[in-house]
Short mmCIF file of C-alpha atoms and ligand atoms in Angstrom, two decimals:
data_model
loop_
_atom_site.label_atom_id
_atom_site.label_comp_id
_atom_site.label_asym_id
_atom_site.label_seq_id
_atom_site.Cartn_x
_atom_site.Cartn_y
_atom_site.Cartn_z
CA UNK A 16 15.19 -114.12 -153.70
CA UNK A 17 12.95 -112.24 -151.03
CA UNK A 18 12.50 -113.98 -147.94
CA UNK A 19 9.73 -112.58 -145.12
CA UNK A 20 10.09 -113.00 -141.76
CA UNK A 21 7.80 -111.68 -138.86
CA UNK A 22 6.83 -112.63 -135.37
CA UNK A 23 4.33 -111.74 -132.66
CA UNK A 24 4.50 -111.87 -129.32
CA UNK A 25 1.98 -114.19 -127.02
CA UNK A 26 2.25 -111.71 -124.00
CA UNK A 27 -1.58 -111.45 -123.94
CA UNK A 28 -4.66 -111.25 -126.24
CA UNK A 29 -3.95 -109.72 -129.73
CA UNK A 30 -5.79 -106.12 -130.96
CA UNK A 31 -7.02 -104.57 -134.07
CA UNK A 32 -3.61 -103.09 -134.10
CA UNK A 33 -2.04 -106.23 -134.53
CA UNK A 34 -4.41 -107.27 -137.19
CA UNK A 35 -4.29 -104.31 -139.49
CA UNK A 36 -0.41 -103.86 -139.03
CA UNK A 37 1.08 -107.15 -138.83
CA UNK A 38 -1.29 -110.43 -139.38
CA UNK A 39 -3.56 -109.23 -142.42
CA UNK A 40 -0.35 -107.78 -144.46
CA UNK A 41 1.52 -111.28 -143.29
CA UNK A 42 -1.25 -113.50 -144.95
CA UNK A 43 -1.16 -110.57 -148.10
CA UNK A 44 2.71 -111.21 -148.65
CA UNK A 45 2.05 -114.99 -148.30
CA UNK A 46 -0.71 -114.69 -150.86
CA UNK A 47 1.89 -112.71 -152.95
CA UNK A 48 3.39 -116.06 -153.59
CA UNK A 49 6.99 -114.43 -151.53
CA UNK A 50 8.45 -117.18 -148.88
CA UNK A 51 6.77 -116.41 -145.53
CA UNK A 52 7.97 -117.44 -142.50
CA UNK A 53 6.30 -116.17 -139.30
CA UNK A 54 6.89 -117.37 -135.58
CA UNK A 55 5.09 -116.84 -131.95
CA UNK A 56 8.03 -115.25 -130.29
CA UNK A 57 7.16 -117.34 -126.86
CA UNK A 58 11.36 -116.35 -125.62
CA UNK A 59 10.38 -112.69 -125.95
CA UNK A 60 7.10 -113.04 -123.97
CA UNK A 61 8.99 -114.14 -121.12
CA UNK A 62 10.89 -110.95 -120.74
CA UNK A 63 8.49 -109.68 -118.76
CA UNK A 64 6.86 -111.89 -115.98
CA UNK A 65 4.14 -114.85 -117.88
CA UNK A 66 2.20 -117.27 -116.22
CA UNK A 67 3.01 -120.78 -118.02
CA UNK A 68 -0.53 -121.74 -118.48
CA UNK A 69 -1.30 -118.75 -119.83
CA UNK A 70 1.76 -118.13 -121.71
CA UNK A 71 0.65 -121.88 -123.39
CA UNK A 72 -3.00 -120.48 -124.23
CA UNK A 73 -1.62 -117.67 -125.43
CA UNK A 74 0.49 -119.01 -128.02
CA UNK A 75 -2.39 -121.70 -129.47
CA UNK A 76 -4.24 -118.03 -129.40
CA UNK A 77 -1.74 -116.47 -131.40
CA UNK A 78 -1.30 -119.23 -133.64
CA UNK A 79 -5.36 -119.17 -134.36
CA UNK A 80 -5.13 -116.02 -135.15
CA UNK A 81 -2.66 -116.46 -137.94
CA UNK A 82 -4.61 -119.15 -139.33
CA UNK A 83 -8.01 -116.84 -138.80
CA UNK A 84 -6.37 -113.86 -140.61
CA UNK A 85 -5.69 -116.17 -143.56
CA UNK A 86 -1.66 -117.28 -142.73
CA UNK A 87 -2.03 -121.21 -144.01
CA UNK A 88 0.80 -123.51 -142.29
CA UNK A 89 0.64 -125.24 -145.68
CA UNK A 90 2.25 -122.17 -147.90
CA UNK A 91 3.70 -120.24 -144.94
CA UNK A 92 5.93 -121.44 -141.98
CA UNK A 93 4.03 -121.05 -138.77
CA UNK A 94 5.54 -121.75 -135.19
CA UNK A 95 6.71 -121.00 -132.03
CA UNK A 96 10.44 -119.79 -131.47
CA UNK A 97 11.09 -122.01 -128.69
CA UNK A 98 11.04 -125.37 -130.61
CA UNK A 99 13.90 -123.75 -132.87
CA UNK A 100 17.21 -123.45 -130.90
CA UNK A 101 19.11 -121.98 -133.40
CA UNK A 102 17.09 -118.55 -132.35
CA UNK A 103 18.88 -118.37 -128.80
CA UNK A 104 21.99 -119.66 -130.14
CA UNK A 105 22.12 -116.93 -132.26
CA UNK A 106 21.10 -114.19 -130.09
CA UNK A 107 24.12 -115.31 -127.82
CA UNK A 108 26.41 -114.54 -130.93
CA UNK A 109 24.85 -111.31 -131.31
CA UNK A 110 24.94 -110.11 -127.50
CA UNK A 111 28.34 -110.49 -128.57
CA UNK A 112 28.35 -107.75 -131.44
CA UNK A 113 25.67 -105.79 -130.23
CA UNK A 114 27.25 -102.31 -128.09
CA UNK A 115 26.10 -101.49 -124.93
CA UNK A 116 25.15 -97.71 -126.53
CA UNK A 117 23.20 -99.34 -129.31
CA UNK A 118 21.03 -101.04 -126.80
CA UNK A 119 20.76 -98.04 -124.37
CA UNK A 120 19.25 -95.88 -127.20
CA UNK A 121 16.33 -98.45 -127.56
CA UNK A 122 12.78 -96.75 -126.75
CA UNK A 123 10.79 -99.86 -126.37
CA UNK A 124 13.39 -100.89 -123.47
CA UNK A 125 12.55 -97.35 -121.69
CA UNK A 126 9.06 -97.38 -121.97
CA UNK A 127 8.80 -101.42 -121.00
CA UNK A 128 11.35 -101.23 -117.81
CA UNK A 129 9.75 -97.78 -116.82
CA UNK A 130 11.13 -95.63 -114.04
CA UNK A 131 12.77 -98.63 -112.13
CA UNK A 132 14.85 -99.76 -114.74
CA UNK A 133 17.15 -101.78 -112.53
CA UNK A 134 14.11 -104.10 -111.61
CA UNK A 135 13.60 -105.22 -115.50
CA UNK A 136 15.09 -108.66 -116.62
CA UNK A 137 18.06 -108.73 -118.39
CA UNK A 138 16.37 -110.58 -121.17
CA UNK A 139 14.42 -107.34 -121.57
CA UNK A 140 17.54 -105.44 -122.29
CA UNK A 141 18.62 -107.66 -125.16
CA UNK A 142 15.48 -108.08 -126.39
CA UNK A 143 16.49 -106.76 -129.94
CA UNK A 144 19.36 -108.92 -130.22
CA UNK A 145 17.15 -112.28 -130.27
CA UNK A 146 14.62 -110.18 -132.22
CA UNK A 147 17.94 -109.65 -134.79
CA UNK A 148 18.25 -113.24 -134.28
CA UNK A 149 15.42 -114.40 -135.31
CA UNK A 150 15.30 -112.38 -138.82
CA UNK A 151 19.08 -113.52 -139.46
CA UNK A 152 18.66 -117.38 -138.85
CA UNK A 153 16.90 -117.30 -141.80
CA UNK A 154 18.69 -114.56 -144.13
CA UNK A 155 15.24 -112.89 -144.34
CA UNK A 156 15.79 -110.08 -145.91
CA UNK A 157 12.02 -108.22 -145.44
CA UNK A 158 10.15 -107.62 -142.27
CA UNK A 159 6.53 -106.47 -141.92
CA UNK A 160 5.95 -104.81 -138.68
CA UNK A 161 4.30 -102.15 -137.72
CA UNK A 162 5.74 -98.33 -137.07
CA UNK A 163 6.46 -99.20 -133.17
CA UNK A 164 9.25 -101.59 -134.52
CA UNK A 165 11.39 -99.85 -137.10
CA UNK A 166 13.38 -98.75 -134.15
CA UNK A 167 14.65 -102.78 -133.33
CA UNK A 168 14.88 -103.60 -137.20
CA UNK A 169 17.40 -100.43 -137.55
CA UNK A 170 19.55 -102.50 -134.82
CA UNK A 171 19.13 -105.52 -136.57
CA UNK A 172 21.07 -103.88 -139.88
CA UNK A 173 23.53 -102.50 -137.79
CA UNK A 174 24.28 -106.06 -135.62
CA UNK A 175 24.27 -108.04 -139.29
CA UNK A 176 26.63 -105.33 -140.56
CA UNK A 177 28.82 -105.29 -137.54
CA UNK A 178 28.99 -109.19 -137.84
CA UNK A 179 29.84 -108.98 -141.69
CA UNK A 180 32.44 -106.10 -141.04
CA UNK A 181 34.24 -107.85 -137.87
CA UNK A 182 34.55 -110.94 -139.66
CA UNK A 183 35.62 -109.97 -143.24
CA UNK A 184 32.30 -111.64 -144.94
CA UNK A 185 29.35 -110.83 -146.94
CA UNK A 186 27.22 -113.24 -144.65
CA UNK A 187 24.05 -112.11 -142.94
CA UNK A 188 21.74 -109.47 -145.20
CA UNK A 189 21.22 -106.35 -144.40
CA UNK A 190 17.29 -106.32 -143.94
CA UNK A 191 13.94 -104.33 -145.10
CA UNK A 192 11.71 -103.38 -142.88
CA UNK A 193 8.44 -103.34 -144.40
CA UNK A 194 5.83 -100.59 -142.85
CA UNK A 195 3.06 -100.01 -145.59
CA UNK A 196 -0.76 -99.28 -145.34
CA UNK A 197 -2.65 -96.92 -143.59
CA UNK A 198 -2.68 -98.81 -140.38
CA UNK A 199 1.01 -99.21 -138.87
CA UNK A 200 0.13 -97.59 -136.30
CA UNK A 201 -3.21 -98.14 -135.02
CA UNK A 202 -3.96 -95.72 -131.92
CA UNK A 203 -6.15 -95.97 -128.45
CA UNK A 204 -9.54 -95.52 -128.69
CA UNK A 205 -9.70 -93.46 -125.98
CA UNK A 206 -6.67 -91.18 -126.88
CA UNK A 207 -5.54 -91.17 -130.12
CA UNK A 208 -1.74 -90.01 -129.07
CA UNK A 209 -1.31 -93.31 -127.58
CA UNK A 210 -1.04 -96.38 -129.78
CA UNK A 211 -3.45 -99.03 -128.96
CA UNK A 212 -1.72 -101.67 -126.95
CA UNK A 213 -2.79 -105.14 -125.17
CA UNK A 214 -1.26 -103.92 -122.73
CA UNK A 215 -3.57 -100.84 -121.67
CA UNK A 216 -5.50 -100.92 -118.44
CA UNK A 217 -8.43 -99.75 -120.36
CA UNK A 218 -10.18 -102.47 -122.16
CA UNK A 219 -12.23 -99.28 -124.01
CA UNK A 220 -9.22 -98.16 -125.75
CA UNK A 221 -8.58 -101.69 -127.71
CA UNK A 222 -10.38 -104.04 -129.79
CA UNK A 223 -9.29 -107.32 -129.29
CA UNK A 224 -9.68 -110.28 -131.57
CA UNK A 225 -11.78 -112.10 -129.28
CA UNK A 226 -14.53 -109.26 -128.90
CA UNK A 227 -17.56 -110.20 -130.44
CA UNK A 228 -19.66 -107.71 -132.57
CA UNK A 229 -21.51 -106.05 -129.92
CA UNK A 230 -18.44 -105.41 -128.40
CA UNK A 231 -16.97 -103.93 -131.36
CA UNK A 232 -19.97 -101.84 -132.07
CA UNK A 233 -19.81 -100.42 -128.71
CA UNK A 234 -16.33 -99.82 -128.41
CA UNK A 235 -16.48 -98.03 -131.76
CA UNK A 236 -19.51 -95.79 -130.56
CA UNK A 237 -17.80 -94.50 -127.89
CA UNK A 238 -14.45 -94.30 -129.21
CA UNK A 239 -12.74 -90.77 -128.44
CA UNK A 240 -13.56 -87.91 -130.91
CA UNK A 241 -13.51 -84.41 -131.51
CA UNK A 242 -17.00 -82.17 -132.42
CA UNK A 243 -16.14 -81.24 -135.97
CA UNK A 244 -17.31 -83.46 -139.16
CA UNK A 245 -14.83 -85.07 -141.17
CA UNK A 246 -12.75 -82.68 -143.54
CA UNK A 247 -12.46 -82.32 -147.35
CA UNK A 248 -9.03 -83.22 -147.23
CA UNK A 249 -5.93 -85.25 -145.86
CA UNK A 250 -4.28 -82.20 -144.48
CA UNK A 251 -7.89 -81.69 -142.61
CA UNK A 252 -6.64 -84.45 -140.29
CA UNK A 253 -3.41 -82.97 -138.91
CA UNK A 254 -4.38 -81.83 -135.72
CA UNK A 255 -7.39 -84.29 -134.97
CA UNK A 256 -5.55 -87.88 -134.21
CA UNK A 257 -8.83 -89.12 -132.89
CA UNK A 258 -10.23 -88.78 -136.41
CA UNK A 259 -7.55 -89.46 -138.39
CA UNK A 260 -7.17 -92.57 -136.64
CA UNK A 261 -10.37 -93.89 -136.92
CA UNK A 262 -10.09 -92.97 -140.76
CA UNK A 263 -6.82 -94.74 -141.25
CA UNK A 264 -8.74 -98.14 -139.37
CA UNK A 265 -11.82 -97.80 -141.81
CA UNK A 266 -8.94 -97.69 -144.78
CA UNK A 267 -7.18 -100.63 -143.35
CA UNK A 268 -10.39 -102.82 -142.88
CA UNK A 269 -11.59 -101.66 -146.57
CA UNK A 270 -8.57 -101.83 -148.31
CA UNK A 271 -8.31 -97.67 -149.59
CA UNK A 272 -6.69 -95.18 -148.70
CA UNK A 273 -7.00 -92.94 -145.99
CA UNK A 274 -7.30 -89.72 -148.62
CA UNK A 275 -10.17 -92.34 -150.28
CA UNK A 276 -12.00 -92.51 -147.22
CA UNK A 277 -11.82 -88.47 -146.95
CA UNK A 278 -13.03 -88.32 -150.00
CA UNK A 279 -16.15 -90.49 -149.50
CA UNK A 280 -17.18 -89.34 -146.39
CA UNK A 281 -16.35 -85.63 -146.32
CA UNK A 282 -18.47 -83.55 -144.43
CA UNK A 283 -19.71 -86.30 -142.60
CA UNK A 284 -20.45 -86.14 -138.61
CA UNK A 285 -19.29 -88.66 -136.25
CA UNK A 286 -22.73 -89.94 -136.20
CA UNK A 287 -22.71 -91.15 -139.83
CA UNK A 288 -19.16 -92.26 -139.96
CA UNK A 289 -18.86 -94.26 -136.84
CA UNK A 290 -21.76 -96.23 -137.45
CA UNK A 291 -20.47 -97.13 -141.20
CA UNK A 292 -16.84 -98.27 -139.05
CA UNK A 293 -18.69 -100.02 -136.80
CA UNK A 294 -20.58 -102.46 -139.31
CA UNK A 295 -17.33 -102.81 -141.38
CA UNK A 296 -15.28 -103.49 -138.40
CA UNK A 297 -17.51 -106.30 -137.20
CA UNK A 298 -18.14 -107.51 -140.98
CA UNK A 299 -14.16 -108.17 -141.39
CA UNK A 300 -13.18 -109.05 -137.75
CA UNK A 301 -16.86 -111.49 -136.91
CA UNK A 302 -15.46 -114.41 -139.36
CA UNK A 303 -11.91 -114.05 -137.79
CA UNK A 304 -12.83 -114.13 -134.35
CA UNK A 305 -15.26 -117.26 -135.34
CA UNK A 306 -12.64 -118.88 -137.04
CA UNK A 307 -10.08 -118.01 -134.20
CA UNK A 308 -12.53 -120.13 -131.54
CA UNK A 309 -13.13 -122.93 -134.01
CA UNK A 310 -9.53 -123.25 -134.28
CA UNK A 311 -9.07 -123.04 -130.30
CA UNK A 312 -12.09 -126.10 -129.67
CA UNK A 313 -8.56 -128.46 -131.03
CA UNK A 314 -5.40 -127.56 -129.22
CA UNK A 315 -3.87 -130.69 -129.99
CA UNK A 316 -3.88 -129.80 -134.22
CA UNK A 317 -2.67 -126.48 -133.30
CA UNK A 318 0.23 -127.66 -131.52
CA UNK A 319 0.78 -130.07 -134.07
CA UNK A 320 0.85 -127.60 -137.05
CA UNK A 321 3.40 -125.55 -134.69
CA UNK A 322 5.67 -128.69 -134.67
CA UNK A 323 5.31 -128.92 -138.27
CA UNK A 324 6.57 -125.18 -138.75
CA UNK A 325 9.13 -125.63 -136.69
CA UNK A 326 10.58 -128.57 -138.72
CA UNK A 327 10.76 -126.63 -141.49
CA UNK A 328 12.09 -123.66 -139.72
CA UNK A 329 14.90 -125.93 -138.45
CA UNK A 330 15.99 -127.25 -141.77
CA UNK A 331 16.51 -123.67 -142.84
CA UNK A 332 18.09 -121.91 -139.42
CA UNK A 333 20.37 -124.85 -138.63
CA UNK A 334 22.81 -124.87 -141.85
CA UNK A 335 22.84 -121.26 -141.33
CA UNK A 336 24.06 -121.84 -137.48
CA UNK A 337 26.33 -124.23 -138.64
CA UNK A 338 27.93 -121.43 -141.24
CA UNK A 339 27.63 -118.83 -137.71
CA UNK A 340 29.33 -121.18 -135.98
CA UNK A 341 32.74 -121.83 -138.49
CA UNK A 342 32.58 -118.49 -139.37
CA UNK A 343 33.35 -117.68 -135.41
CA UNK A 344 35.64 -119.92 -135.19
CA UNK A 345 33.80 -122.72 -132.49
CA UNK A 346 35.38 -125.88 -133.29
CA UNK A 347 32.22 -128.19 -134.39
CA UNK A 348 33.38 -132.08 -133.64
CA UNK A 349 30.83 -134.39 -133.19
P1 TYM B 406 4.31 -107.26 -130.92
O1 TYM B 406 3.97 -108.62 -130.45
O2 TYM B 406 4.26 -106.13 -129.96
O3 TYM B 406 3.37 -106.86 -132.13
C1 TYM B 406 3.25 -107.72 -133.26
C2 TYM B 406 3.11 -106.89 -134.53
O4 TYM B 406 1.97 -106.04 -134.44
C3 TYM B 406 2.36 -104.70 -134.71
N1 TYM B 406 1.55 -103.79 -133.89
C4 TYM B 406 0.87 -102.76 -134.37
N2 TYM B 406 0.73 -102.29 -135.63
C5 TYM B 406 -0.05 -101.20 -135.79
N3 TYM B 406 -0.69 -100.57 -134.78
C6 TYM B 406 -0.59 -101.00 -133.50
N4 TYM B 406 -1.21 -100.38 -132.50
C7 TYM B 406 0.24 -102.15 -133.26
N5 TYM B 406 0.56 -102.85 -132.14
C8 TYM B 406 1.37 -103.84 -132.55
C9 TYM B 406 3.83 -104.63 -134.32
O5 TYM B 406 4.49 -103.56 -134.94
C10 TYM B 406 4.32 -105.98 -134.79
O6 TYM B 406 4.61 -105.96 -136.15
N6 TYM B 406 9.28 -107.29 -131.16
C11 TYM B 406 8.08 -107.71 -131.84
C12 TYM B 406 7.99 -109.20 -132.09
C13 TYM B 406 9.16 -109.79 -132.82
C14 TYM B 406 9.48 -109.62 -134.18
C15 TYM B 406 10.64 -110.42 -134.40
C16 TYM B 406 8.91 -108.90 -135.23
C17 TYM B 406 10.10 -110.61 -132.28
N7 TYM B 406 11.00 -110.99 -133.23
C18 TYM B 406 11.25 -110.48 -135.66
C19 TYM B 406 9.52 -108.98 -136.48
C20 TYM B 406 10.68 -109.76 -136.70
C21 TYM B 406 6.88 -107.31 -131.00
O7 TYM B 406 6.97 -107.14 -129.81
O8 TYM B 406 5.72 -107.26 -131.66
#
């Protein structure tokens, strides 16, 4: 039976982007009555440099927002990755199947070491192999995520096939990636050829879960666009990915389709339709970002519903280890 894993990293505060392509479809599958199981990937955030107090905010924040976008710790499994060992343990195993020319073809390791490559952390560089980890500790076999990680979910097949090959078994799955909707890949306001990141200098080019409507409005007012109305059609869009990414965010918050929204609004000047984005934006994202601070006024019940994932993520990873572990041939004696 389908099993769904995903994670999100507590490097900083969450966007739009993370919202329309990875926490509203997480609490959809959940509601789809599939097994859920989604973590705060606190060993990847450290690959890069994190402050611990921050690092510790960060993941409550994350963990609020899951809850805020409708994930419920009661029907899905909610932690953080640290408090299940069997996630390092494994990604040891598969640093161990994974090729050095697998993990030099990885774009997100380019783009996140940069020019001076030989400063980045090693943990950087296997980065996908815990990220394989994770899934496999589980047997998930589907992955939401958005378009910026189909790249690492390719390696994941390839490292669970590897293992399965090398050791004559039928063992790990070889995973779905799951990249649906018209938002997987939500793009800067303030150039829409660069996907909208926590990570940009510009706080104009995101919305972030913790701006409050004003904010949103404004941001959306002066988000980047070209002088022509909206066109008739999809194909209108091609050349304009200002426009067409504001139209795939008004899908994603309404629930149509971006060829929907063309439909509606054709014709219609940037002075109509951002408005209309603006209200809708702040009419889905105003509850979550209420709920998200309610949620953050008791840290102690978040880290307590963490612990409680993690239990449960435990009882499922560690048989699985155990299974890694024979299958390797470690001698298991106490
Ligand atoms: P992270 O923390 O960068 O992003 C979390 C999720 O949000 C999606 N996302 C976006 N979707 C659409 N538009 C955007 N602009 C946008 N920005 C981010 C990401 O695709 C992702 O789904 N490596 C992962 C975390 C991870 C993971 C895993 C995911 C660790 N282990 C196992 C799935 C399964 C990451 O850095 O996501």
């Amino acid at each position: 039976s389908p099993r769904i894993f995903s994670g999100i990293q507590p490097s900083g505060g969450l966007t739009l982007g993370n919202y329309l392509g990875a926490l509203k479809r997480f609490a959809e599958k959940q509601d789809e009555g599939i097994e859920t199981i989604y973590c705060l990937v606190d060993m990847h955030a450290i690959t890069v440099w994190q402050d611990p107090a921050k690092l510790r905010q960060q993941t409550r924040e994350g963990a609020a927002a899951f809850i805020a976008s409708g994930v419920d710790p009661a029907r899905s499994i909610l932690f953080n990755q640290s408090q299940v060992s069997a996630h390092a343990e494994l990604a040891w195993i598969f640093n161990c199947v994974a090729r050095l020319g697998w993990m030099n073809r990885m774009t997100q390791f380019k783009d996140k070491a940069g020019k001076n490559a030989e400063a980045a952390s090693l943990g950087l560089y296997a980065y996908p192999a815990l990220m394989a980890a994770d899934i496999m500790a589980y047997h998930a076999t589907h992955v939401p995520v958005g378009e910026d990680q189909k790249q690492h979910l390719e390696l994941t097949r390839d490292i669970a096939a590897k293992f399965n090959h090398d050791y004559g078994v039928e063992f790990f799955p070889i995973v779905e990636p799951l990249i649906e909707g018209a938002a997987t890949r939500v793009m800067s306001l303030r150039d829409g050829t660069k996907k909208m990141s926590k990570s940009d200098p510009s706080d104009q080019s995101r919305i972030n879960l913790t701006d409050d409507a004003d904010a949103i409005a404004a941001k959306i007012r002066k988000a980047k666009t070209d002088p022509e109305p909206l066109p008739d059609t999809l194909d209108g869009l091609k050349d304009r990915p200002e426009a067409r990414n504001l139209v795939n965010i008004y899908a994603a918050l309404a629930g149509m389709t971006a060829a929907e929204v063309i439909a509606q609004n054709a014709g219609a000047q940037f002075g109509t339709f951002k408005p209309k984005l603006a209200d809708l934006a702040v009419s889905v994202m105003s509850p979550i970002t209420t709920e998200m601070n309610r949620l953050m006024q008791d840290p102690a019940e978040i880290d307590r519903i963490l612990g409680a994932g993690a239990d449960r993520a435990e009882a499922i990873a560690r048989p699985i280890l155990d299974q890694v572990y024979d299958i390797t041939g470690m001698i298991r004696s106490r």
